[in-house]
Short mmCIF file of C-alpha atoms in Angstrom, two decimals:
data_model
loop_
_atom_site.label_atom_id
_atom_site.label_comp_id
_atom_site.label_asym_id
_atom_site.label_seq_id
_atom_site.Cartn_x
_atom_site.Cartn_y
_atom_site.Cartn_z
CA MET A 12 -79.56 3.98 -89.03
CA ARG A 13 -81.55 1.51 -91.04
CA VAL A 14 -84.75 2.86 -92.51
CA PHE A 15 -87.71 0.86 -93.83
CA ILE A 16 -90.46 2.64 -95.77
CA VAL A 17 -93.65 0.65 -96.24
CA LYS A 18 -96.41 1.59 -98.59
CA ALA A 19 -99.68 0.15 -97.27
CA ASN A 20 -102.05 0.75 -100.17
CA GLU A 21 -105.27 -0.20 -98.52
CA ALA A 22 -104.59 0.05 -94.80
CA HIS A 23 -107.37 1.96 -93.01
CA THR A 24 -106.70 5.46 -91.79
CA ASP A 25 -109.22 5.46 -88.95
CA TYR A 26 -110.06 2.91 -86.33
CA ASP A 27 -113.12 1.51 -88.09
CA PHE A 28 -111.94 -2.10 -88.15
CA SER A 29 -112.05 -5.14 -85.91
CA LEU A 30 -109.09 -6.42 -83.94
CA LYS A 31 -110.73 -9.82 -84.24
CA ASP A 32 -110.32 -9.76 -88.02
CA LEU A 33 -107.51 -7.50 -89.09
CA PRO A 34 -106.95 -9.11 -92.54
CA GLY A 35 -110.66 -8.88 -93.36
CA THR A 36 -111.54 -5.50 -91.95
CA SER A 37 -108.41 -3.17 -91.79
CA GLY A 38 -106.99 -3.25 -95.26
CA ARG A 39 -104.21 -5.60 -94.04
CA ILE A 40 -102.92 -3.82 -90.94
CA ASP A 41 -101.92 -7.32 -89.84
CA LEU A 42 -99.24 -7.15 -92.48
CA ILE A 43 -97.97 -3.84 -91.13
CA CYS A 44 -97.83 -5.35 -87.60
CA ARG A 45 -95.59 -8.24 -88.84
CA ALA A 46 -93.40 -5.79 -90.78
CA LEU A 47 -92.81 -3.84 -87.61
CA ASN A 48 -92.08 -7.06 -85.73
CA SER A 49 -89.45 -7.95 -88.32
CA ALA A 50 -87.97 -4.43 -88.29
CA PHE A 51 -87.45 -4.14 -84.55
CA HIS A 52 -87.45 -7.45 -82.70
CA LEU A 53 -84.56 -9.57 -81.86
CA SER A 54 -84.61 -12.56 -79.48
CA HIS A 55 -84.93 -10.82 -76.04
CA SER A 56 -83.67 -7.65 -77.59
CA PHE A 57 -84.68 -4.70 -79.73
CA ARG A 58 -83.12 -2.95 -82.70
CA LYS A 59 -82.56 0.59 -81.56
CA ASN A 60 -80.90 1.49 -84.91
CA VAL A 61 -84.07 1.19 -86.98
CA ARG A 62 -86.66 3.72 -88.21
CA VAL A 63 -89.82 2.58 -89.96
CA TYR A 64 -92.28 4.78 -91.94
CA VAL A 65 -95.59 3.24 -92.81
CA THR A 66 -97.85 5.16 -95.18
CA LEU A 67 -101.47 4.06 -94.87
CA LEU A 68 -103.59 4.85 -97.96
CA GLY A 69 -106.89 3.17 -97.27
CA PRO A 70 -110.15 4.74 -96.24
CA PRO A 71 -111.48 6.91 -94.78
CA SER A 72 -108.89 9.74 -94.62
CA PRO A 73 -105.71 8.91 -96.45
CA PRO A 74 -102.84 9.52 -96.33
CA LYS A 75 -101.54 8.86 -92.86
CA THR A 76 -97.93 8.16 -92.14
CA ILE A 77 -96.75 6.65 -88.93
CA ARG A 78 -93.08 6.84 -88.04
CA PHE A 79 -91.54 4.47 -85.55
CA GLU A 80 -88.19 5.70 -84.27
CA GLY A 81 -86.07 2.91 -82.77
CA PRO A 82 -83.85 5.03 -80.54
CA LYS A 83 -86.77 6.52 -78.74
CA LEU A 84 -89.29 3.59 -78.89
CA ARG A 85 -89.94 1.78 -75.62
CA PRO A 86 -89.67 -1.93 -76.40
CA LYS A 87 -92.50 -2.64 -73.99
CA ILE A 88 -94.81 -0.55 -76.06
CA LEU A 89 -94.08 -2.42 -79.28
CA ASN A 90 -94.52 -6.03 -78.31
CA PRO A 91 -93.95 -8.73 -80.95
CA ASP A 92 -97.50 -9.85 -81.49
CA GLU A 93 -99.88 -8.40 -84.04
CA LEU A 94 -102.63 -7.30 -81.67
CA SER A 95 -100.44 -5.23 -79.41
CA ILE A 96 -98.79 -3.60 -82.39
CA ALA A 97 -102.23 -2.92 -83.97
CA LYS A 98 -103.22 -1.14 -80.80
CA VAL A 99 -100.26 1.19 -81.15
CA ILE A 100 -101.36 1.87 -84.75
CA ILE A 101 -104.87 2.59 -83.47
CA LYS A 102 -103.55 5.03 -80.98
CA ALA A 103 -101.63 6.81 -83.82
CA LEU A 104 -104.75 6.86 -86.13
CA ASN A 105 -106.85 8.26 -83.28
CA ALA A 106 -104.36 11.07 -82.59
CA GLY A 107 -104.09 11.67 -86.32
CA LYS A 108 -107.71 12.76 -86.56
CA ASN A 109 -106.58 16.11 -85.24
CA LEU A 110 -104.15 16.74 -88.13
CA LYS A 111 -105.52 19.05 -90.71
CA GLY A 112 -104.56 19.58 -94.31
CA SER A 113 -101.52 18.43 -96.26
CA SER A 114 -98.86 19.58 -93.81
CA THR A 115 -95.97 17.18 -93.15
CA LYS A 116 -96.12 18.16 -89.45
CA GLU A 117 -95.81 15.18 -87.16
CA LEU A 118 -97.56 14.56 -83.84
CA GLU A 119 -95.85 12.47 -81.20
CA VAL A 120 -98.32 9.85 -80.07
CA LEU A 121 -96.08 7.81 -77.84
CA PRO A 122 -92.32 7.92 -77.28
CA GLY A 123 -90.89 7.29 -80.68
CA VAL A 124 -94.25 6.98 -82.47
CA TYR A 125 -95.29 9.89 -84.74
CA VAL A 126 -98.32 10.38 -86.99
CA SER A 127 -98.73 12.84 -89.86
CA ASN A 128 -100.63 13.41 -93.08
CA MET A 129 -97.46 12.73 -95.11
CA THR A 130 -97.99 11.07 -98.51
CA PHE A 131 -95.73 8.22 -99.76
CA GLU A 132 -93.95 10.79 -101.94
CA ASP A 133 -93.48 13.07 -98.87
CA VAL A 134 -91.70 10.22 -97.14
CA ILE A 135 -89.45 9.55 -100.09
CA ARG A 136 -88.65 13.30 -100.27
CA LYS A 137 -87.80 13.27 -96.55
CA ASN A 138 -85.37 10.43 -97.10
CA ILE A 139 -83.87 11.65 -100.38
CA ARG A 140 -80.41 12.06 -98.84
CA MET A 141 -80.42 8.48 -97.71
CA ASN A 142 -79.02 5.64 -99.81
CA LEU A 143 -82.34 4.45 -101.17
CA TYR A 144 -83.13 0.89 -102.22
CA VAL A 145 -86.41 -0.43 -103.54
CA LEU A 146 -87.17 -4.12 -102.94
CA GLU A 147 -88.57 -5.51 -106.23
CA GLU A 148 -88.59 -8.80 -107.98
CA GLY A 149 -85.88 -8.92 -110.58
CA GLY A 150 -83.74 -6.23 -108.81
CA ALA A 151 -80.02 -6.63 -108.32
CA ASP A 152 -79.08 -9.49 -105.98
CA ILE A 153 -78.74 -8.09 -102.51
CA MET A 154 -75.58 -10.26 -102.04
CA LYS A 155 -73.86 -8.37 -104.81
CA VAL A 156 -74.91 -4.92 -103.55
CA LYS A 157 -72.20 -2.80 -101.84
CA PHE A 158 -73.96 -1.12 -98.99
CA PRO A 159 -72.55 2.06 -97.44
CA ARG A 160 -71.91 1.93 -93.70
CA ASN A 161 -74.74 4.25 -92.93
CA ASN A 162 -78.01 5.76 -93.98
CA VAL A 163 -79.56 2.90 -95.83
CA ALA A 164 -83.29 3.12 -96.55
CA PHE A 165 -85.41 0.35 -98.04
CA ILE A 166 -88.67 0.91 -99.78
CA LEU A 167 -91.28 -1.84 -99.76
CA GLY A 168 -94.80 -2.44 -100.94
CA ASP A 169 -97.49 -4.47 -99.23
CA HIS A 170 -99.58 -7.33 -100.59
CA ILE A 171 -100.50 -5.02 -103.56
CA GLY A 172 -97.01 -3.76 -104.05
CA LEU A 173 -95.63 -0.64 -105.51
CA SER A 174 -97.30 0.78 -108.57
CA GLU A 175 -95.79 1.37 -111.95
CA GLU A 176 -95.98 5.08 -111.15
CA ASP A 177 -94.20 4.58 -107.81
CA LEU A 178 -91.45 2.68 -109.57
CA LYS A 179 -91.10 5.42 -112.09
CA THR A 180 -90.82 8.05 -109.45
CA LEU A 181 -88.13 5.97 -107.79
CA GLU A 182 -86.09 5.45 -110.93
CA GLY A 183 -82.72 7.14 -110.64
CA ILE A 184 -83.36 7.80 -106.89
CA ALA A 185 -83.48 4.26 -105.54
CA LYS A 186 -81.59 1.20 -106.53
CA LYS A 187 -83.76 -1.84 -107.35
CA ILE A 188 -82.63 -4.85 -105.31
CA SER A 189 -84.03 -8.30 -104.68
CA ILE A 190 -83.46 -10.88 -101.92
CA GLY A 191 -84.31 -14.05 -103.75
CA PRO A 192 -85.98 -15.88 -106.62
CA LYS A 193 -89.57 -15.68 -105.38
CA ALA A 194 -92.05 -13.08 -104.30
CA TYR A 195 -91.78 -12.67 -100.59
CA LEU A 196 -94.02 -11.18 -97.87
CA THR A 197 -93.04 -7.67 -96.73
CA SER A 198 -92.23 -8.92 -93.19
CA HIS A 199 -90.06 -11.75 -94.50
CA VAL A 200 -88.11 -9.32 -96.73
CA ILE A 201 -87.52 -7.00 -93.74
CA SER A 202 -86.27 -9.93 -91.69
CA TYR A 203 -83.93 -11.00 -94.42
CA VAL A 204 -82.54 -7.55 -95.07
CA ASN A 205 -81.97 -6.87 -91.36
CA ILE A 206 -80.12 -10.18 -90.92
CA HIS A 207 -78.13 -9.60 -94.13
CA LEU A 208 -77.03 -6.18 -92.86
CA ASP A 209 -76.01 -7.78 -89.57
CA ARG A 210 -73.95 -10.30 -91.45
CA ILE A 211 -72.06 -7.73 -93.51
CA GLY A 212 -71.54 -5.39 -90.57
CA VAL A 213 -73.76 -2.48 -91.55
CA PRO A 214 -74.87 -0.89 -88.29
CA MET B 10 -89.22 -31.43 -98.64
CA ARG B 11 -88.17 -28.83 -96.10
CA VAL B 12 -88.95 -29.63 -92.56
CA PHE B 13 -89.03 -27.31 -89.55
CA ILE B 14 -89.28 -28.67 -86.03
CA VAL B 15 -90.20 -26.16 -83.41
CA LYS B 16 -90.06 -26.81 -79.63
CA ALA B 17 -92.53 -24.63 -77.91
CA ASN B 18 -91.48 -24.96 -74.27
CA GLU B 19 -94.47 -23.25 -72.62
CA ALA B 20 -97.18 -23.34 -75.24
CA HIS B 21 -100.52 -24.32 -73.71
CA THR B 22 -101.81 -27.79 -74.63
CA ASP B 23 -105.49 -27.01 -74.21
CA TYR B 24 -107.55 -24.06 -75.20
CA ASP B 25 -107.50 -22.32 -71.90
CA PHE B 26 -106.06 -19.02 -73.18
CA SER B 27 -107.42 -15.86 -74.70
CA LEU B 28 -107.20 -14.96 -78.36
CA LYS B 29 -107.15 -11.27 -77.19
CA ASP B 30 -103.84 -11.84 -75.39
CA LEU B 31 -101.87 -14.75 -76.87
CA PRO B 32 -98.46 -13.64 -75.54
CA GLY B 33 -99.78 -13.22 -71.97
CA THR B 34 -102.07 -16.18 -71.72
CA SER B 35 -101.16 -19.02 -74.12
CA GLY B 36 -97.38 -19.61 -73.36
CA ARG B 37 -96.52 -17.75 -76.57
CA ILE B 38 -98.69 -19.45 -79.18
CA ASP B 39 -98.35 -16.06 -81.00
CA LEU B 40 -94.75 -17.07 -81.70
CA ILE B 41 -95.85 -20.42 -83.18
CA CYS B 42 -98.31 -18.56 -85.41
CA ARG B 43 -95.65 -16.35 -86.84
CA ALA B 44 -93.27 -19.35 -87.28
CA LEU B 45 -96.05 -21.02 -89.37
CA ASN B 46 -96.54 -17.86 -91.42
CA SER B 47 -92.84 -17.80 -92.13
CA ALA B 48 -92.70 -21.45 -93.06
CA PHE B 49 -95.55 -21.49 -95.47
CA HIS B 50 -96.42 -18.08 -96.81
CA LEU B 51 -95.11 -16.47 -99.92
CA SER B 52 -96.53 -13.34 -101.57
CA HIS B 53 -99.83 -14.57 -103.11
CA SER B 54 -98.56 -18.10 -102.93
CA PHE B 55 -97.92 -20.96 -100.53
CA ARG B 56 -94.98 -23.27 -99.99
CA LYS B 57 -96.28 -26.73 -100.72
CA ASN B 58 -92.87 -28.28 -100.09
CA VAL B 59 -92.76 -27.57 -96.36
CA ARG B 60 -93.68 -29.67 -93.35
CA VAL B 61 -93.79 -28.23 -89.82
CA TYR B 62 -93.82 -29.99 -86.44
CA VAL B 63 -94.60 -27.93 -83.42
CA THR B 64 -94.27 -29.64 -80.08
CA LEU B 65 -96.15 -27.83 -77.33
CA LEU B 66 -94.98 -28.47 -73.85
CA GLY B 67 -96.98 -26.14 -71.67
CA PRO B 68 -99.91 -26.87 -69.33
CA PRO B 69 -102.24 -28.58 -68.83
CA SER B 70 -101.55 -31.81 -70.80
CA PRO B 71 -98.13 -31.84 -72.50
CA PRO B 72 -96.83 -33.04 -74.83
CA LYS B 73 -98.91 -32.30 -77.86
CA THR B 74 -97.36 -32.20 -81.31
CA ILE B 75 -99.10 -30.61 -84.28
CA ARG B 76 -97.85 -31.47 -87.73
CA PHE B 77 -98.59 -29.19 -90.73
CA GLU B 78 -98.18 -30.84 -94.04
CA GLY B 79 -97.66 -28.44 -96.94
CA PRO B 80 -98.68 -30.72 -99.78
CA LYS B 81 -102.04 -31.41 -98.14
CA LEU B 82 -102.73 -28.09 -96.38
CA ARG B 83 -105.38 -25.85 -97.85
CA PRO B 84 -103.85 -22.32 -98.07
CA LYS B 85 -107.22 -20.84 -97.12
CA ILE B 86 -107.15 -22.63 -93.81
CA LEU B 87 -103.80 -21.28 -92.90
CA ASN B 88 -104.08 -17.55 -93.43
CA PRO B 89 -101.05 -15.36 -92.81
CA ASP B 90 -102.38 -13.57 -89.61
CA GLU B 91 -101.74 -14.76 -86.02
CA LEU B 92 -105.40 -15.15 -85.00
CA SER B 93 -106.49 -17.33 -87.80
CA ILE B 94 -103.46 -19.63 -87.38
CA ALA B 95 -104.17 -19.65 -83.62
CA LYS B 96 -107.71 -20.87 -84.34
CA VAL B 97 -106.25 -23.87 -86.33
CA ILE B 98 -104.01 -24.64 -83.36
CA ILE B 99 -107.04 -24.49 -81.08
CA LYS B 100 -108.86 -26.89 -83.36
CA ALA B 101 -105.96 -29.28 -83.11
CA LEU B 102 -105.75 -29.00 -79.29
CA ASN B 103 -109.44 -29.66 -78.97
CA ALA B 104 -109.21 -32.74 -81.09
CA GLY B 105 -106.05 -33.83 -79.23
CA LYS B 106 -108.08 -34.16 -75.96
CA ASN B 107 -109.23 -37.55 -77.27
CA LEU B 108 -105.68 -38.93 -77.55
CA LYS B 109 -104.72 -41.23 -74.80
CA GLY B 110 -101.37 -42.27 -73.48
CA SER B 111 -97.92 -41.91 -74.94
CA SER B 112 -98.75 -43.30 -78.43
CA THR B 113 -97.31 -41.48 -81.45
CA LYS B 114 -100.57 -42.09 -83.29
CA GLU B 115 -101.67 -38.89 -85.17
CA LEU B 116 -105.27 -37.69 -85.63
CA GLU B 117 -106.08 -35.69 -88.74
CA VAL B 118 -107.83 -32.48 -87.61
CA LEU B 119 -108.09 -30.66 -90.96
CA PRO B 120 -106.56 -31.55 -94.32
CA GLY B 121 -102.77 -31.56 -93.62
CA VAL B 122 -103.11 -30.79 -89.88
CA TYR B 123 -102.41 -33.60 -87.49
CA VAL B 124 -102.25 -33.76 -83.69
CA SER B 125 -100.58 -36.32 -81.49
CA ASN B 126 -99.10 -36.94 -78.06
CA MET B 127 -95.60 -37.12 -79.54
CA THR B 128 -92.77 -35.67 -77.44
CA PHE B 129 -89.95 -33.54 -78.89
CA GLU B 130 -87.71 -36.65 -78.83
CA ASP B 131 -90.42 -38.60 -80.72
CA VAL B 132 -90.33 -35.96 -83.46
CA ILE B 133 -86.62 -36.06 -83.71
CA ARG B 134 -86.79 -39.88 -83.84
CA LYS B 135 -89.39 -39.68 -86.63
CA ASN B 136 -87.00 -37.46 -88.60
CA ILE B 137 -83.76 -39.32 -87.88
CA ARG B 138 -83.26 -40.19 -91.59
CA MET B 139 -83.46 -36.58 -92.58
CA ASN B 140 -80.46 -34.33 -92.82
CA LEU B 141 -80.90 -32.61 -89.50
CA TYR B 142 -79.67 -29.08 -88.63
CA VAL B 143 -80.12 -27.29 -85.34
CA LEU B 144 -80.28 -23.51 -85.38
CA GLU B 145 -78.08 -22.27 -82.61
CA GLU B 146 -76.05 -19.17 -81.92
CA GLY B 147 -72.37 -19.90 -82.67
CA GLY B 148 -73.25 -22.73 -85.08
CA ALA B 149 -71.57 -23.04 -88.50
CA ASP B 150 -72.36 -20.16 -90.87
CA ILE B 151 -75.28 -21.22 -93.05
CA MET B 152 -73.54 -19.69 -96.09
CA LYS B 153 -70.81 -22.24 -95.70
CA VAL B 154 -73.05 -25.30 -95.28
CA LYS B 155 -73.44 -27.65 -98.15
CA PHE B 156 -77.02 -28.64 -98.20
CA PRO B 157 -78.22 -31.84 -99.87
CA ARG B 158 -80.90 -31.45 -102.56
CA ASN B 159 -83.48 -33.08 -100.40
CA ASN B 160 -84.70 -34.08 -96.93
CA VAL B 161 -83.46 -31.12 -94.90
CA ALA B 162 -84.91 -30.61 -91.44
CA PHE B 163 -84.27 -27.67 -89.18
CA ILE B 164 -84.67 -27.81 -85.44
CA LEU B 165 -85.50 -24.58 -83.59
CA GLY B 166 -86.38 -23.46 -80.09
CA ASP B 167 -88.83 -20.70 -79.05
CA HIS B 168 -88.18 -17.71 -76.82
CA ILE B 169 -86.78 -20.05 -74.19
CA GLY B 170 -84.75 -22.08 -76.71
CA LEU B 171 -83.48 -25.53 -76.68
CA SER B 172 -82.12 -26.89 -73.37
CA GLU B 173 -78.64 -28.11 -72.72
CA GLU B 174 -80.11 -31.56 -72.60
CA ASP B 175 -81.74 -31.13 -76.01
CA LEU B 176 -78.49 -30.07 -77.47
CA LYS B 177 -76.69 -33.02 -75.97
CA THR B 178 -79.37 -35.36 -77.44
CA LEU B 179 -78.87 -33.74 -80.85
CA GLU B 180 -75.11 -33.93 -80.76
CA GLY B 181 -73.82 -36.21 -83.58
CA ILE B 182 -77.38 -36.30 -84.96
CA ALA B 183 -77.86 -32.71 -86.12
CA LYS B 184 -75.37 -30.18 -87.42
CA LYS B 185 -75.30 -26.89 -85.49
CA ILE B 186 -75.78 -23.94 -87.85
CA SER B 187 -76.35 -20.23 -87.45
CA ILE B 188 -77.83 -17.56 -89.72
CA GLY B 189 -76.14 -14.48 -88.42
CA PRO B 190 -74.30 -12.73 -85.51
CA LYS B 191 -77.31 -12.04 -83.26
CA ALA B 192 -79.98 -14.05 -81.53
CA TYR B 193 -83.01 -13.97 -83.82
CA LEU B 194 -86.74 -14.71 -83.40
CA THR B 195 -87.81 -18.13 -84.47
CA SER B 196 -90.03 -16.80 -87.24
CA HIS B 197 -87.28 -14.59 -88.58
CA VAL B 198 -84.86 -17.61 -88.66
CA ILE B 199 -87.46 -19.69 -90.61
CA SER B 200 -87.95 -16.78 -93.10
CA TYR B 201 -84.22 -16.56 -93.65
CA VAL B 202 -83.67 -20.29 -93.98
CA ASN B 203 -86.51 -20.62 -96.49
CA ILE B 204 -85.15 -17.70 -98.61
CA HIS B 205 -81.61 -19.05 -98.35
CA LEU B 206 -82.68 -22.48 -99.62
CA ASP B 207 -84.64 -20.73 -102.48
CA ARG B 208 -81.46 -18.87 -103.37
CA ILE B 209 -79.23 -21.96 -103.48
CA GLY B 210 -81.87 -23.98 -105.27
CA VAL B 211 -82.77 -26.58 -102.63
CA PRO B 212 -86.40 -27.48 -103.42
#
């Protein structure tokens, strides 16, 4: 299983935004949509071996975490384009209104799509037994990293990135890695990591 | 300069589609939008050294070719999300209505955005002095390819791909290369190629 954990610092936690202008009104849910496209989609095929957690931390009721579970997801539900993925996120946010308090209990919204009130730290805690990697400029070159055959989890920020505090929390827990000499978009990083794991034969 | 040439087999050549459903109504202009995002966008930055040609071959008036010229493009015009990129494409298609006949003459629609009636073959001919690569399953492993320092051009298909005829035309002109063991989405391939060129220091 490949896991991607995305921290979306400003992504709205209720459907109070416009599908006509995701970048301007949703706290960059467009970015999350492209990240999910990169995580799951292949040409005429779908990566069943991927799990994605997105933690949304924008207004009005953070945190909300949506988990996308490759083995159970119906490819027809998660189309490649931004708008149809955004509609799945909206469905999850609408269902998430019924979640009370700080429980990590998840609600199944659609097959393979779960919403909860989990914080970013909760998600990390849930994945603590995985081999954790944090994608950061200046990290170890991905080409030189020896990945285990299984249970790899990659932590990524959004346009704002991970905070100093996040990186401190992750110190000693997650290995800092980097895919190249520039600062790349979250979705491009996920594409690159997925293809790299394909190349080196990590399932 | 890095050049990406995308053949969009079914992409509509007039604005007769709905922005609310690009995958279902436009012949997959959503795919072109993501390809342009991958070609140009970095985190809080923009690749000025990239040129993209997209040849649209869908109804009602094919062919139309849109050229995006990194050095002249205003990053604010080409936002990362699908809808705002689609609006730039629509602007080009609207302007393209005035183009008559099979001339390869280009019309500047916005700074760095040009539309013409060029065919896919015209675009290849225009780039014949470049070092041409065609992205195809089973091509030479990109890691083993020695790229020149300049003038690299990559030819890609869309969800339908390049035809047998295209590949025959490109034989002896373009080197077949591949980025990994699976069939990848056009936008993911562009992301991977861009990052790979960054890594090996091709400008």
